[in-house]
Each structure stands twice: as structure tokens, then as C-alpha cells.
Short mmCIF file of C-alpha atoms and ligand atoms in Angstrom, two decimals:
data_model
loop_
_atom_site.label_atom_id
_atom_site.label_comp_id
_atom_site.label_asym_id
_atom_site.label_seq_id
_atom_site.Cartn_x
_atom_site.Cartn_y
_atom_site.Cartn_z
CA MET Y 278 29.66 19.19 12.63
CA GLU Y 279 26.84 19.24 9.85
CA THR Y 280 28.49 20.29 6.38
CA THR Y 281 26.32 21.05 3.40
CA GLU Y 282 27.38 18.10 1.53
CA ASN Y 283 26.73 15.90 5.20
CA LYS Y 284 23.70 17.26 4.68
CA GLN Y 285 22.41 16.44 1.14
CA GLU Y 286 23.77 13.19 2.08
CA ASN Y 287 21.33 12.57 5.12
CA SER Y 288 18.20 14.72 3.40
CA PHE Y 289 15.35 12.37 2.34
CA THR Y 290 12.04 13.49 1.12
CA MET Y 291 8.59 12.06 2.20
CA PRO Y 292 5.97 11.89 -0.24
CA ARG Y 293 2.29 13.07 1.72
CA ILE Y 294 -1.10 11.96 1.12
CA GLY Y 295 -2.74 13.70 -2.34
CA ASP Y 296 1.17 14.26 -3.66
CA LYS Y 297 2.40 12.60 -6.65
CA ALA Y 298 3.86 9.57 -6.89
CA PRO Y 299 8.07 10.63 -7.01
CA GLU Y 300 9.18 9.29 -10.51
CA PHE Y 301 12.04 7.10 -10.54
CA LYS Y 302 13.50 3.97 -13.06
CA ALA Y 303 14.79 0.71 -11.78
CA ILE Y 304 16.14 -2.34 -12.14
CA THR Y 305 13.92 -4.83 -10.60
CA THR Y 306 13.48 -8.53 -10.31
CA GLN Y 307 11.01 -8.10 -13.45
CA GLY Y 308 13.45 -5.91 -15.96
CA GLU Y 309 13.07 -2.57 -15.65
CA ILE Y 310 10.45 -0.13 -14.52
CA ASN Y 311 9.31 3.15 -14.79
CA PHE Y 312 7.21 4.34 -11.95
CA PRO Y 313 4.51 5.43 -11.90
CA SER Y 314 4.22 5.99 -16.45
CA ASP Y 315 4.56 1.90 -16.25
CA TYR Y 316 0.70 1.78 -13.79
CA LYS Y 317 -0.90 3.93 -15.42
CA GLY Y 318 -5.16 3.37 -14.60
CA LYS Y 319 -3.74 0.71 -11.51
CA TRP Y 320 -3.48 1.02 -8.32
CA VAL Y 321 -0.23 -0.02 -6.97
CA ILE Y 322 1.75 -1.06 -3.43
CA LEU Y 323 4.78 0.46 -3.53
CA PHE Y 324 6.36 -1.28 0.07
CA SER Y 325 9.84 -1.18 1.72
CA HIS Y 326 11.14 -3.93 3.30
CA PRO Y 327 14.19 -3.91 5.55
CA ALA Y 328 16.57 -6.35 3.64
CA ASP Y 329 16.63 -9.35 1.94
CA PHE Y 330 17.04 -12.34 3.83
CA THR Y 331 16.01 -11.34 6.44
CA PRO Y 332 13.21 -13.37 9.08
CA VAL Y 333 10.29 -10.59 9.10
CA CYS Y 334 10.06 -9.31 5.40
CA THR Y 335 10.21 -13.49 4.14
CA SER Y 336 6.99 -13.90 6.15
CA GLU Y 337 5.76 -10.68 5.01
CA PHE Y 338 7.04 -11.48 0.79
CA MET Y 339 5.37 -15.20 1.44
CA THR Y 340 2.01 -13.43 1.88
CA PHE Y 341 1.87 -10.54 -0.27
CA ALA Y 342 2.49 -13.03 -2.55
CA HIS Y 343 0.37 -15.49 -1.48
CA LEU Y 344 -2.32 -12.84 -2.39
CA GLU Y 345 -0.84 -11.21 -5.17
CA GLU Y 346 -3.54 -12.69 -7.58
CA LYS Y 347 -6.48 -11.46 -4.51
CA PHE Y 348 -4.57 -7.39 -5.26
CA ASP Y 349 -4.53 -8.25 -8.36
CA LYS Y 350 -8.90 -8.40 -8.75
CA ALA Y 351 -9.06 -4.99 -7.03
CA ASN Y 352 -6.66 -3.47 -10.42
CA CYS Y 353 -3.35 -3.39 -7.46
CA LYS Y 354 -0.72 -4.21 -8.72
CA LEU Y 355 3.02 -5.18 -6.59
CA VAL Y 356 5.89 -3.53 -5.96
CA GLY Y 357 8.53 -4.07 -3.66
CA LEU Y 358 11.66 -2.44 -2.43
CA SER Y 359 14.95 -2.52 -0.16
CA VAL Y 360 18.64 -2.08 0.16
CA ASP Y 361 19.62 -4.95 -1.69
CA GLY Y 362 21.36 -5.90 -5.45
CA LEU Y 363 19.19 -7.26 -8.27
CA TYR Y 364 21.51 -11.21 -6.99
CA SER Y 365 20.76 -11.10 -3.76
CA HIS Y 366 16.93 -9.97 -4.32
CA ILE Y 367 17.02 -13.25 -6.60
CA ALA Y 368 18.81 -15.33 -4.69
CA TRP Y 369 16.98 -14.80 -1.80
CA LEU Y 370 13.38 -15.67 -3.56
CA ARG Y 371 14.80 -18.77 -4.87
CA THR Y 372 15.31 -19.80 -1.51
CA ILE Y 373 11.59 -18.63 -0.52
CA LYS Y 374 10.86 -20.95 -3.28
CA ASP Y 375 12.86 -23.44 -2.45
CA LYS Y 376 13.06 -23.91 1.18
CA ILE Y 377 10.26 -20.99 3.69
CA LYS Y 378 7.42 -23.43 4.91
CA PHE Y 379 5.09 -20.04 6.97
CA ASN Y 380 1.62 -20.15 7.89
CA GLY Y 381 0.48 -23.04 5.95
CA MET Y 382 2.56 -21.58 2.87
CA GLU Y 383 4.87 -23.14 1.28
CA ASN Y 384 6.50 -23.07 -2.56
CA ILE Y 385 5.54 -19.93 -3.08
CA GLU Y 386 6.89 -17.49 -6.54
CA VAL Y 387 7.37 -14.33 -5.98
CA LYS Y 388 6.78 -12.69 -8.88
CA PHE Y 389 6.12 -9.57 -8.71
CA PRO Y 390 8.49 -7.15 -9.42
CA LEU Y 391 11.50 -5.91 -6.48
CA ILE Y 392 13.51 -3.11 -6.96
CA GLU Y 393 17.48 -2.88 -6.37
CA ASP Y 394 17.75 0.00 -4.45
CA ILE Y 395 21.76 -0.18 -3.60
CA THR Y 396 22.46 3.56 -4.29
CA MET Y 397 19.39 4.47 -1.93
CA GLU Y 398 17.44 6.99 -4.89
CA VAL Y 399 13.61 6.29 -4.33
CA ALA Y 400 14.44 4.73 -0.95
CA LYS Y 401 15.51 7.77 -0.12
CA LYS Y 402 12.56 9.63 -2.21
CA TYR Y 403 10.42 8.04 -0.76
CA GLY Y 404 10.97 8.97 3.03
CA MET Y 405 12.05 4.35 3.47
CA ILE Y 406 15.21 5.58 5.25
CA GLN Y 407 14.46 6.85 8.45
CA PRO Y 408 18.14 6.64 10.21
CA GLY Y 409 16.42 7.24 13.73
CA GLU Y 410 15.85 3.43 13.37
CA HIS Y 411 18.14 2.57 10.97
CA LYS Y 412 20.94 3.88 8.79
CA THR Y 413 20.93 1.85 5.98
CA GLN Y 414 18.14 -0.07 5.98
CA ALA Y 415 14.57 1.04 4.66
CA VAL Y 416 11.94 0.33 7.98
CA ARG Y 417 8.69 -0.97 6.13
CA ALA Y 418 6.89 1.51 4.16
CA VAL Y 419 3.30 0.92 2.15
CA PHE Y 420 1.76 3.24 -0.42
CA PHE Y 421 -0.60 3.15 -1.54
CA VAL Y 422 -0.42 5.21 -5.46
CA ASP Y 423 -4.06 5.56 -7.05
CA PRO Y 424 -4.84 4.84 -10.91
CA GLU Y 425 -3.96 8.37 -11.84
CA GLY Y 426 -0.23 8.01 -9.93
CA ILE Y 427 -1.74 10.25 -6.40
CA VAL Y 428 -0.37 8.79 -3.05
CA ARG Y 429 -3.87 8.29 -1.09
CA ALA Y 430 -1.91 6.60 2.03
CA LEU Y 431 1.05 5.59 3.53
CA ILE Y 432 1.57 3.25 6.35
CA TYR Y 433 4.82 3.41 8.61
CA TYR Y 434 5.98 0.02 10.34
CA PRO Y 435 9.25 -0.36 12.06
CA LEU Y 436 12.10 -2.82 10.96
CA SER Y 437 10.54 -5.58 13.73
CA LEU Y 438 6.93 -5.82 13.27
CA GLY Y 439 5.42 -7.60 10.40
CA ARG Y 440 2.49 -5.40 8.54
CA ASN Y 441 -1.30 -6.89 8.62
CA PHE Y 442 -1.76 -7.92 5.28
CA ASP Y 443 -5.93 -7.69 5.67
CA GLU Y 444 -5.28 -4.70 6.41
CA ILE Y 445 -3.96 -3.33 3.89
CA TYR Y 446 -6.30 -4.75 1.11
CA ARG Y 447 -9.14 -3.24 3.46
CA ALA Y 448 -6.99 0.05 3.17
CA LEU Y 449 -6.88 -0.47 -0.06
CA ILE Y 450 -11.07 -1.49 -0.96
CA ALA Y 451 -12.15 1.03 1.55
CA MET Y 452 -10.68 3.82 -0.28
CA GLN Y 453 -11.95 2.46 -3.61
CA THR Y 454 -15.07 2.50 -2.28
CA SER Y 455 -14.72 6.03 -1.55
CA ASP Y 456 -14.08 7.08 -4.56
CA LYS Y 457 -16.58 5.06 -6.70
CA PHE Y 458 -19.41 5.86 -4.29
CA ASN Y 459 -19.07 9.08 -2.61
CA VAL Y 460 -19.00 8.72 0.36
CA ALA Y 461 -16.81 7.95 3.21
CA THR Y 462 -15.83 4.73 5.67
CA PRO Y 463 -16.00 4.66 9.36
CA ALA Y 464 -14.33 2.88 11.65
CA ASP Y 465 -13.11 -0.96 10.54
CA TRP Y 466 -15.36 -0.85 7.60
CA GLU Y 467 -15.69 -3.47 5.26
CA PRO Y 468 -17.74 -4.02 2.58
CA GLY Y 469 -21.42 -4.57 4.01
CA LYS Y 470 -21.18 -2.18 6.80
CA ASP Y 471 -22.79 1.01 7.03
CA VAL Y 472 -21.17 3.71 5.36
CA ILE Y 473 -20.95 7.36 6.13
CA ILE Y 474 -22.36 10.36 3.80
CA SER Y 475 -20.25 13.76 3.64
CA PRO Y 476 -21.23 15.73 6.50
CA ALA Y 477 -23.98 18.17 5.87
CA GLY Y 478 -22.77 21.84 3.70
CA SER Y 479 -25.40 23.79 5.24
CA CYS Y 480 -27.95 24.93 8.37
CA GLY Y 481 -30.25 23.67 5.07
CA VAL Y 482 -28.85 20.18 4.46
CA ALA Y 483 -27.99 19.89 8.66
CA GLU Y 484 -32.04 20.06 8.55
CA GLU Y 485 -32.95 17.81 5.53
CA ARG Y 486 -30.90 15.12 6.60
CA MET Y 487 -32.40 14.86 10.48
CA THR Y 488 -36.22 14.47 8.50
CA SER Y 489 -34.42 13.06 5.99
CA THR Y 490 -37.09 9.09 5.20
CA GLU Y 491 -34.27 8.27 2.67
CA ASP Y 492 -32.65 5.18 4.44
CA LEU Y 493 -29.97 6.75 5.78
CA LYS Y 494 -28.84 7.17 9.97
CA CYS Y 495 -28.49 9.71 11.41
CA GLU Y 496 -27.12 9.67 14.58
CA ASP Y 497 -27.05 14.00 14.53
CA TRP Y 498 -26.41 15.91 11.82
CA PHE Y 499 -22.88 15.48 11.59
CA PHE Y 500 -23.13 12.08 11.32
CA CYS Y 501 -25.19 10.27 8.59
CA THR Y 502 -24.20 7.01 7.42
CA LYS Y 503 -26.60 4.81 5.01
CA PRO Y 504 -25.99 0.64 3.97
CA LEU Y 505 -23.88 -0.19 1.00
CA ASP Y 506 -24.67 -3.45 -0.03
CA LYS Y 507 -21.56 -5.80 -0.15
CA ASP Y 508 -22.37 -7.30 -3.53
CA LEU Y 509 -22.49 -3.39 -4.52
CA VAL Y 510 -19.61 -2.36 -3.45
CA LEU Y 511 -17.64 -6.55 -4.73
CA LYS Y 512 -19.08 -6.28 -8.26
CA GLU Y 513 -17.89 -2.46 -9.40
CA ILE Y 514 -14.72 -3.21 -7.68
CA ILE Y 515 -13.62 -6.76 -8.02
CA LYS Y 516 -12.44 -8.11 -11.70
CA ASN Y 517 -13.76 -11.70 -11.43
C1 BEZ D 251 13.78 -8.71 9.60
O1 BEZ D 251 12.80 -8.84 8.46
O2 BEZ D 251 13.52 -9.96 10.51
C2 BEZ D 251 14.13 -8.57 9.89
C3 BEZ D 251 15.01 -7.15 9.60
C4 BEZ D 251 15.51 -5.90 10.26
C5 BEZ D 251 15.91 -5.96 11.29
C6 BEZ D 251 14.92 -6.62 12.27
C7 BEZ D 251 14.32 -8.06 11.60
#
């Protein structure tokens, strides 16, 4: 029978796109963090993994650590989490550096913080524990939090499926491009490809769009694209 007590124990929340990122204080492999206030002015990718010393997670951590500088140049910090303790995290990260080779990578040092969350306090706040998949291990969640501390996108993968880091980076750059240039990005967009301008909000604007001599390409009044120079996107978004 479900009692109030075990209802509370099993309860978990799930931040949605547009919500303020739930606040927490946590111990990590890089010291204590206050989230999201320590990251004001930066994008953050907060991601969870099921457990230390597991192969898919190891491949993901090596890939993220390898790409950390690339994310940093896009003003984005990485923060990992699993429902393991600090000493397990430290031992696992040391083992990765000392022993593991994957996809041409070796001697990989994970320098971004990895949160210890034995109590599952943070994992539950972020809906990272999905009991149908596993009762005590976090699924592979990725939260994109913007410089104002707002959740802008989330991706969830099951335990057995390693994430695609090109897609995580592409999504970050696409959201920053949308913010900077007030455009939307179509399927499979990447810098250099045409962007979508916001739909016409009136009959007059719809007509103007269809007859415009500007650099617009309208398939129909509701579907207009324009070029956006790759170098301009990169200059605005990527620090060298
Ligand atoms: C892994 O990271 O290899 C893994 C973790 C939990 C379940 C299945 C795979």
C-alpha cells in the first residue's frame, strides 16, 4: 500500500523548459558548488550518469573531458552527477586517467566537477531517478541551463545508451545562435546553414515576406529562411 511516507520517498520533480533551475549546494570532486548561482553569466550542462566504474559512463566521461575546452570556448561549463560518493568518484576518475583508452583518447583527466549525491537529493530534484528504468541509479539526463539560470533544454537517455556529444554541442550553439540573432534553427542545423525567421504574425507581414527583395527565401508565408554567415555566428559565440 502506498503510504504518505513512501509517496514522499518516491516523489521526484522534473524541471521543465523555461523553469528556473532548482537550486542546490553540493560536494564535488572540485570542491563545494552552489548551483546555479556559481555559474551566473555562463551556460552550464548539468548531466547525470548511472554509476562510477561502468563502461558506458566511462566512455562518456572521457568524451566530455576531451571536449571540455571546446565547451568552455562557447561559454559553457560542465557539471556531472551520479548517486555515488566522493571517494568512489575520485578513485574512478584516477582509474580513467591512469588506465583507460577509448576512441583514440588516453590519459584523460576529468577537470570539471562531479557531484556526489548519495542521498539522491539533487537527482530527485532534477528527475534524474526514473524508477521504471532503475530505482537507485540516475538515467543519462542532460540539462542545458542558460546564463540566467533558466532550463533551456533537456535530453534523457536510458542506462544502456551512450550520448551523442556532437548533438549536445550542436544544441548548445543553436540555442546561443537563436538568442543572439533572434532566429530559429531548422532540423539538423549547424553554423553556416540557413536559419528560420519568426513566423509572420499578421496578413500584412505574410504578404511582405512573400514579396520581399531581402535575402529571404520563403517556401510559403509561414516558412521563410535566410542565410546566416558561419564566421559571424562563430565570431559572436566562440571565444578564441
Ligand atoms: C554503463 O555505464 O556501462 C552502464 C551503467 C548502468 C547500466 C548499464 C550500463
